Amino acid sequence: MTDTAANQNLVVRDVTPDDEAAVRDLVSAAFPSDMEARLVHTLRHCGALVLEQIAVDEDGSVVGHVAYSRVTPAAVGPGHALQVVCLAPVSVWPDKQRSGIGSVLIRSSLQKLKELGEDLVLVLGPPSYYPRFGFDPVLARKVQGPYAGDAFMALALTEPGSRDLPIEVAFATPFQEFE
């Protein structure tokens, strides 16, 4: 499934095996170390990714990437059946950052997550950026896990995603490198 973002002349689509090298180069360039690129690679190859998408420009170049991995709720309480994912990371080539590519990717991928039946999305990132997509640090305070504070935010995609809280969660094992 592809979504065309007319204002950016972008096509957002799922990652294929042929995209892996371009994604690695992009994620490595977008962050100061290779930790995020290693995280994406490990999450992909351990089967933890729920959704991984790229933005491709009119020249066919990969200009942005977003990944969502499974987060596991504890097997107790009303939230045990929630489908929870973590957005990490979102990457755009440094020379193309602040041009709306990340926003297009996030909005498109959140819509696809709704269609896939995900209930709750978590993110650890700048409090000045993610609230524009509906992420809320107050909602995230109802999610107990390895992260806390205003940089830890949550977005309910369904009514149970906000109703069946609080919950305790575990992130995919590759995230332990960041704890």
PDB file of C-alpha atoms in Angstrom:
ATOM      1  CA  MET A   1       0.000   0.000   0.000  1.00  0.00           C
ATOM      2  CA  THR A   2       1.398   3.414  -0.890  1.00  0.00           C
ATOM      3  CA  ASP A   3       0.302   6.872   0.090  1.00  0.00           C
ATOM      4  CA  THR A   4       1.348   9.809  -2.019  1.00  0.00           C
ATOM      5  CA  ALA A   5       2.069  13.007  -0.146  1.00  0.00           C
ATOM      6  CA  ALA A   6       1.374  15.581  -2.843  1.00  0.00           C
ATOM      7  CA  ASN A   7       2.806  18.549  -0.960  1.00  0.00           C
ATOM      8  CA  GLN A   8       6.125  16.729  -0.578  1.00  0.00           C
ATOM      9  CA  ASN A   9       6.041  14.718  -3.838  1.00  0.00           C
ATOM     10  CA  LEU A  10       6.721  11.697  -1.660  1.00  0.00           C
ATOM     11  CA  VAL A  11       5.538   8.132  -1.771  1.00  0.00           C
ATOM     12  CA  VAL A  12       5.367   6.392   1.609  1.00  0.00           C
ATOM     13  CA  ARG A  13       5.634   2.624   1.364  1.00  0.00           C
ATOM     14  CA  ASP A  14       6.648  -0.425   3.344  1.00  0.00           C
ATOM     15  CA  VAL A  15      10.335  -1.330   3.424  1.00  0.00           C
ATOM     16  CA  THR A  16      11.444  -4.250   1.238  1.00  0.00           C
ATOM     17  CA  PRO A  17      14.655  -6.287   1.582  1.00  0.00           C
ATOM     18  CA  ASP A  18      16.086  -4.275  -1.329  1.00  0.00           C
ATOM     19  CA  ASP A  19      15.785  -1.108   0.802  1.00  0.00           C
ATOM     20  CA  GLU A  20      17.914  -2.326   3.724  1.00  0.00           C
ATOM     21  CA  ALA A  21      21.234  -0.765   2.618  1.00  0.00           C
ATOM     22  CA  ALA A  22      19.623   2.605   1.836  1.00  0.00           C
ATOM     23  CA  VAL A  23      17.821   2.554   5.210  1.00  0.00           C
ATOM     24  CA  ARG A  24      21.068   1.731   7.057  1.00  0.00           C
ATOM     25  CA  ASP A  25      22.887   4.620   5.333  1.00  0.00           C
ATOM     26  CA  LEU A  26      20.008   7.027   6.027  1.00  0.00           C
ATOM     27  CA  VAL A  27      19.600   6.121   9.708  1.00  0.00           C
ATOM     28  CA  SER A  28      23.386   6.256  10.223  1.00  0.00           C
ATOM     29  CA  ALA A  29      23.512   9.742   8.688  1.00  0.00           C
ATOM     30  CA  ALA A  30      20.513  11.045  10.654  1.00  0.00           C
ATOM     31  CA  PHE A  31      21.981  10.327  14.109  1.00  0.00           C
ATOM     32  CA  PRO A  32      25.339  11.143  15.731  1.00  0.00           C
ATOM     33  CA  SER A  33      26.225   7.462  16.265  1.00  0.00           C
ATOM     34  CA  ASP A  34      25.368   4.171  14.631  1.00  0.00           C
ATOM     35  CA  MET A  35      23.288   2.985  17.624  1.00  0.00           C
ATOM     36  CA  GLU A  36      19.956   3.714  15.911  1.00  0.00           C
ATOM     37  CA  ALA A  37      21.026   1.992  12.680  1.00  0.00           C
ATOM     38  CA  ARG A  38      22.080  -1.067  14.694  1.00  0.00           C
ATOM     39  CA  LEU A  39      18.766  -0.929  16.569  1.00  0.00           C
ATOM     40  CA  VAL A  40      16.733  -0.935  13.328  1.00  0.00           C
ATOM     41  CA  HIS A  41      18.811  -3.793  11.901  1.00  0.00           C
ATOM     42  CA  THR A  42      18.465  -5.883  15.074  1.00  0.00           C
ATOM     43  CA  LEU A  43      14.736  -5.196  15.479  1.00  0.00           C
ATOM     44  CA  ARG A  44      14.143  -6.117  11.833  1.00  0.00           C
ATOM     45  CA  HIS A  45      16.085  -9.364  12.016  1.00  0.00           C
ATOM     46  CA  CYS A  46      14.727 -10.520  15.389  1.00  0.00           C
ATOM     47  CA  GLY A  47      11.154 -10.136  14.136  1.00  0.00           C
ATOM     48  CA  ALA A  48      10.185  -7.306  16.505  1.00  0.00           C
ATOM     49  CA  LEU A  49       9.188  -4.756  13.822  1.00  0.00           C
ATOM     50  CA  VAL A  50       5.458  -4.303  13.378  1.00  0.00           C
ATOM     51  CA  LEU A  51       5.755  -1.615  10.704  1.00  0.00           C
ATOM     52  CA  GLU A  52       8.722  -0.185   8.829  1.00  0.00           C
ATOM     53  CA  GLN A  53       8.179   2.410   6.120  1.00  0.00           C
ATOM     54  CA  ILE A  54      10.212   4.724   3.933  1.00  0.00           C
ATOM     55  CA  ALA A  55       9.526   7.971   2.111  1.00  0.00           C
ATOM     56  CA  VAL A  56      10.756   7.991  -1.476  1.00  0.00           C
ATOM     57  CA  ASP A  57      11.122  11.255  -3.423  1.00  0.00           C
ATOM     58  CA  GLU A  58      10.232  11.845  -7.085  1.00  0.00           C
ATOM     59  CA  ASP A  59      13.763  10.768  -8.102  1.00  0.00           C
ATOM     60  CA  GLY A  60      13.270   7.388  -6.403  1.00  0.00           C
ATOM     61  CA  SER A  61      15.655   8.185  -3.545  1.00  0.00           C
ATOM     62  CA  VAL A  62      14.910   7.062   0.006  1.00  0.00           C
ATOM     63  CA  VAL A  63      14.691  10.324   1.986  1.00  0.00           C
ATOM     64  CA  GLY A  64      13.008   9.198   5.213  1.00  0.00           C
ATOM     65  CA  HIS A  65      12.406   6.114   7.348  1.00  0.00           C
ATOM     66  CA  VAL A  66      10.229   5.187  10.314  1.00  0.00           C
ATOM     67  CA  ALA A  67      10.072   1.981  12.352  1.00  0.00           C
ATOM     68  CA  TYR A  68       7.649   0.657  14.968  1.00  0.00           C
ATOM     69  CA  SER A  69       8.449  -2.339  17.157  1.00  0.00           C
ATOM     70  CA  ARG A  70       6.267  -4.504  19.365  1.00  0.00           C
ATOM     71  CA  VAL A  71       5.971  -3.561  23.036  1.00  0.00           C
ATOM     72  CA  THR A  72       4.645  -6.316  25.280  1.00  0.00           C
ATOM     73  CA  PRO A  73       2.097  -5.508  28.012  1.00  0.00           C
ATOM     74  CA  ALA A  74       2.318  -7.482  31.258  1.00  0.00           C
ATOM     75  CA  ALA A  75      -0.095 -10.416  31.339  1.00  0.00           C
ATOM     76  CA  VAL A  76      -2.191  -8.855  34.110  1.00  0.00           C
ATOM     77  CA  GLY A  77      -4.866  -6.179  34.265  1.00  0.00           C
ATOM     78  CA  PRO A  78      -7.224  -4.862  31.601  1.00  0.00           C
ATOM     79  CA  GLY A  79      -4.372  -3.710  29.344  1.00  0.00           C
ATOM     80  CA  HIS A  80      -2.869  -7.190  28.898  1.00  0.00           C
ATOM     81  CA  ALA A  81      -4.627  -7.578  25.538  1.00  0.00           C
ATOM     82  CA  LEU A  82      -3.620  -4.198  24.112  1.00  0.00           C
ATOM     83  CA  GLN A  83      -1.606  -4.081  20.898  1.00  0.00           C
ATOM     84  CA  VAL A  84       1.234  -1.686  21.773  1.00  0.00           C
ATOM     85  CA  VAL A  85       4.099  -0.440  19.590  1.00  0.00           C
ATOM     86  CA  CYS A  86       7.023   1.932  19.994  1.00  0.00           C
ATOM     87  CA  LEU A  87       7.976   4.492  17.351  1.00  0.00           C
ATOM     88  CA  ALA A  88      11.763   4.387  17.073  1.00  0.00           C
ATOM     89  CA  PRO A  89      13.442   5.775  15.202  1.00  0.00           C
ATOM     90  CA  VAL A  90      12.235   8.252  12.610  1.00  0.00           C
ATOM     91  CA  SER A  91      15.054   9.366  10.302  1.00  0.00           C
ATOM     92  CA  VAL A  92      15.479  11.937   7.532  1.00  0.00           C
ATOM     93  CA  TRP A  93      18.674  12.815   5.653  1.00  0.00           C
ATOM     94  CA  PRO A  94      20.315  15.741   7.519  1.00  0.00           C
ATOM     95  CA  ASP A  95      20.109  18.072   4.497  1.00  0.00           C
ATOM     96  CA  LYS A  96      16.377  17.368   4.186  1.00  0.00           C
ATOM     97  CA  GLN A  97      15.414  17.667   7.861  1.00  0.00           C
ATOM     98  CA  ARG A  98      12.855  20.310   8.850  1.00  0.00           C
ATOM     99  CA  SER A  99      11.174  20.025   5.453  1.00  0.00           C
ATOM    100  CA  GLY A 100       8.130  17.988   6.543  1.00  0.00           C
ATOM    101  CA  ILE A 101       9.356  14.542   5.468  1.00  0.00           C
ATOM    102  CA  GLY A 102       9.322  13.193   9.036  1.00  0.00           C
ATOM    103  CA  SER A 103       5.816  14.563   9.585  1.00  0.00           C
ATOM    104  CA  VAL A 104       4.542  12.930   6.393  1.00  0.00           C
ATOM    105  CA  LEU A 105       6.077   9.604   7.450  1.00  0.00           C
ATOM    106  CA  ILE A 106       4.688   9.745  10.976  1.00  0.00           C
ATOM    107  CA  ARG A 107       1.155  10.739   9.927  1.00  0.00           C
ATOM    108  CA  SER A 108       1.019   8.095   7.196  1.00  0.00           C
ATOM    109  CA  SER A 109       2.431   5.340   9.399  1.00  0.00           C
ATOM    110  CA  LEU A 110       0.092   6.171  12.299  1.00  0.00           C
ATOM    111  CA  GLN A 111      -2.846   5.792   9.914  1.00  0.00           C
ATOM    112  CA  LYS A 112      -1.535   2.406   8.802  1.00  0.00           C
ATOM    113  CA  LEU A 113      -1.100   1.330  12.446  1.00  0.00           C
ATOM    114  CA  LYS A 114      -4.778   2.186  13.053  1.00  0.00           C
ATOM    115  CA  GLU A 115      -5.706   0.036  10.056  1.00  0.00           C
ATOM    116  CA  LEU A 116      -3.569  -2.801  11.463  1.00  0.00           C
ATOM    117  CA  GLY A 117      -5.509  -2.662  14.751  1.00  0.00           C
ATOM    118  CA  GLU A 118      -2.796  -1.249  17.018  1.00  0.00           C
ATOM    119  CA  ASP A 119      -4.150   0.320  20.224  1.00  0.00           C
ATOM    120  CA  LEU A 120      -1.319   2.384  21.681  1.00  0.00           C
ATOM    121  CA  VAL A 121       1.899   3.952  20.336  1.00  0.00           C
ATOM    122  CA  LEU A 122       4.773   4.957  22.620  1.00  0.00           C
ATOM    123  CA  VAL A 123       7.678   7.242  21.783  1.00  0.00           C
ATOM    124  CA  LEU A 124      10.721   8.638  23.556  1.00  0.00           C
ATOM    125  CA  GLY A 125      11.619  11.913  21.908  1.00  0.00           C
ATOM    126  CA  PRO A 126      11.548  15.702  21.938  1.00  0.00           C
ATOM    127  CA  PRO A 127       8.480  17.054  23.795  1.00  0.00           C
ATOM    128  CA  SER A 128       8.516  19.982  21.357  1.00  0.00           C
ATOM    129  CA  TYR A 129       7.979  17.672  18.338  1.00  0.00           C
ATOM    130  CA  TYR A 130       5.740  14.695  19.014  1.00  0.00           C
ATOM    131  CA  PRO A 131       2.665  16.377  20.574  1.00  0.00           C
ATOM    132  CA  ARG A 132       1.744  17.754  17.107  1.00  0.00           C
ATOM    133  CA  PHE A 133       0.844  14.149  16.194  1.00  0.00           C
ATOM    134  CA  GLY A 134      -1.222  13.643  19.355  1.00  0.00           C
ATOM    135  CA  PHE A 135       1.473  12.122  21.581  1.00  0.00           C
ATOM    136  CA  ASP A 136       0.921  12.977  25.243  1.00  0.00           C
ATOM    137  CA  PRO A 137       3.313  12.689  28.222  1.00  0.00           C
ATOM    138  CA  VAL A 138       0.333  12.623  30.630  1.00  0.00           C
ATOM    139  CA  LEU A 139      -1.089   9.498  28.967  1.00  0.00           C
ATOM    140  CA  ALA A 140       2.380   7.927  29.032  1.00  0.00           C
ATOM    141  CA  ARG A 141       2.476   8.273  32.823  1.00  0.00           C
ATOM    142  CA  LYS A 142      -0.070   5.421  32.826  1.00  0.00           C
ATOM    143  CA  VAL A 143       2.506   3.182  31.115  1.00  0.00           C
ATOM    144  CA  GLN A 144       5.105   1.693  33.440  1.00  0.00           C
ATOM    145  CA  GLY A 145       8.324   0.629  31.766  1.00  0.00           C
ATOM    146  CA  PRO A 146      11.992   1.557  31.497  1.00  0.00           C
ATOM    147  CA  TYR A 147      11.295   5.149  30.377  1.00  0.00           C
ATOM    148  CA  ALA A 148       9.634   8.093  32.113  1.00  0.00           C
ATOM    149  CA  GLY A 149       9.511  11.877  32.024  1.00  0.00           C
ATOM    150  CA  ASP A 150       8.126  14.390  29.540  1.00  0.00           C
ATOM    151  CA  ALA A 151      10.151  12.879  26.671  1.00  0.00           C
ATOM    152  CA  PHE A 152       8.182   9.622  27.102  1.00  0.00           C
ATOM    153  CA  MET A 153       4.824  10.048  25.352  1.00  0.00           C
ATOM    154  CA  ALA A 154       1.876   7.907  24.292  1.00  0.00           C
ATOM    155  CA  LEU A 155      -0.823   8.101  21.645  1.00  0.00           C
ATOM    156  CA  ALA A 156      -4.016   6.021  21.893  1.00  0.00           C
ATOM    157  CA  LEU A 157      -5.189   4.865  18.459  1.00  0.00           C
ATOM    158  CA  THR A 158      -8.300   3.149  19.838  1.00  0.00           C
ATOM    159  CA  GLU A 159     -10.670   3.642  22.749  1.00  0.00           C
ATOM    160  CA  PRO A 160      -9.163   0.653  24.657  1.00  0.00           C
ATOM    161  CA  GLY A 161      -5.739   2.242  24.128  1.00  0.00           C
ATOM    162  CA  SER A 162      -6.709   5.008  26.524  1.00  0.00           C
ATOM    163  CA  ARG A 163      -9.306   3.146  28.640  1.00  0.00           C
ATOM    164  CA  ASP A 164      -7.410  -0.026  29.577  1.00  0.00           C
ATOM    165  CA  LEU A 165      -4.595   1.744  31.420  1.00  0.00           C
ATOM    166  CA  PRO A 166      -2.470   1.722  33.529  1.00  0.00           C
ATOM    167  CA  ILE A 167      -0.259  -1.011  32.129  1.00  0.00           C
ATOM    168  CA  GLU A 168       3.249  -2.277  32.603  1.00  0.00           C
ATOM    169  CA  VAL A 169       5.233  -2.931  29.413  1.00  0.00           C
ATOM    170  CA  ALA A 170       8.456  -4.468  28.203  1.00  0.00           C
ATOM    171  CA  PHE A 171      10.243  -3.162  25.118  1.00  0.00           C
ATOM    172  CA  ALA A 172      11.938  -5.433  22.581  1.00  0.00           C
ATOM    173  CA  THR A 173      15.301  -6.715  23.836  1.00  0.00           C
ATOM    174  CA  PRO A 174      17.420  -4.560  21.436  1.00  0.00           C
ATOM    175  CA  PHE A 175      16.269  -1.436  23.331  1.00  0.00           C
ATOM    176  CA  GLN A 176      18.321  -2.537  26.370  1.00  0.00           C
ATOM    177  CA  GLU A 177      21.345  -0.907  24.716  1.00  0.00           C
ATOM    178  CA  PHE A 178      19.609   2.471  25.293  1.00  0.00           C
ATOM    179  CA  GLU A 179      18.629   1.956  28.954  1.00  0.00           C
TER     180      GLU A 179
END
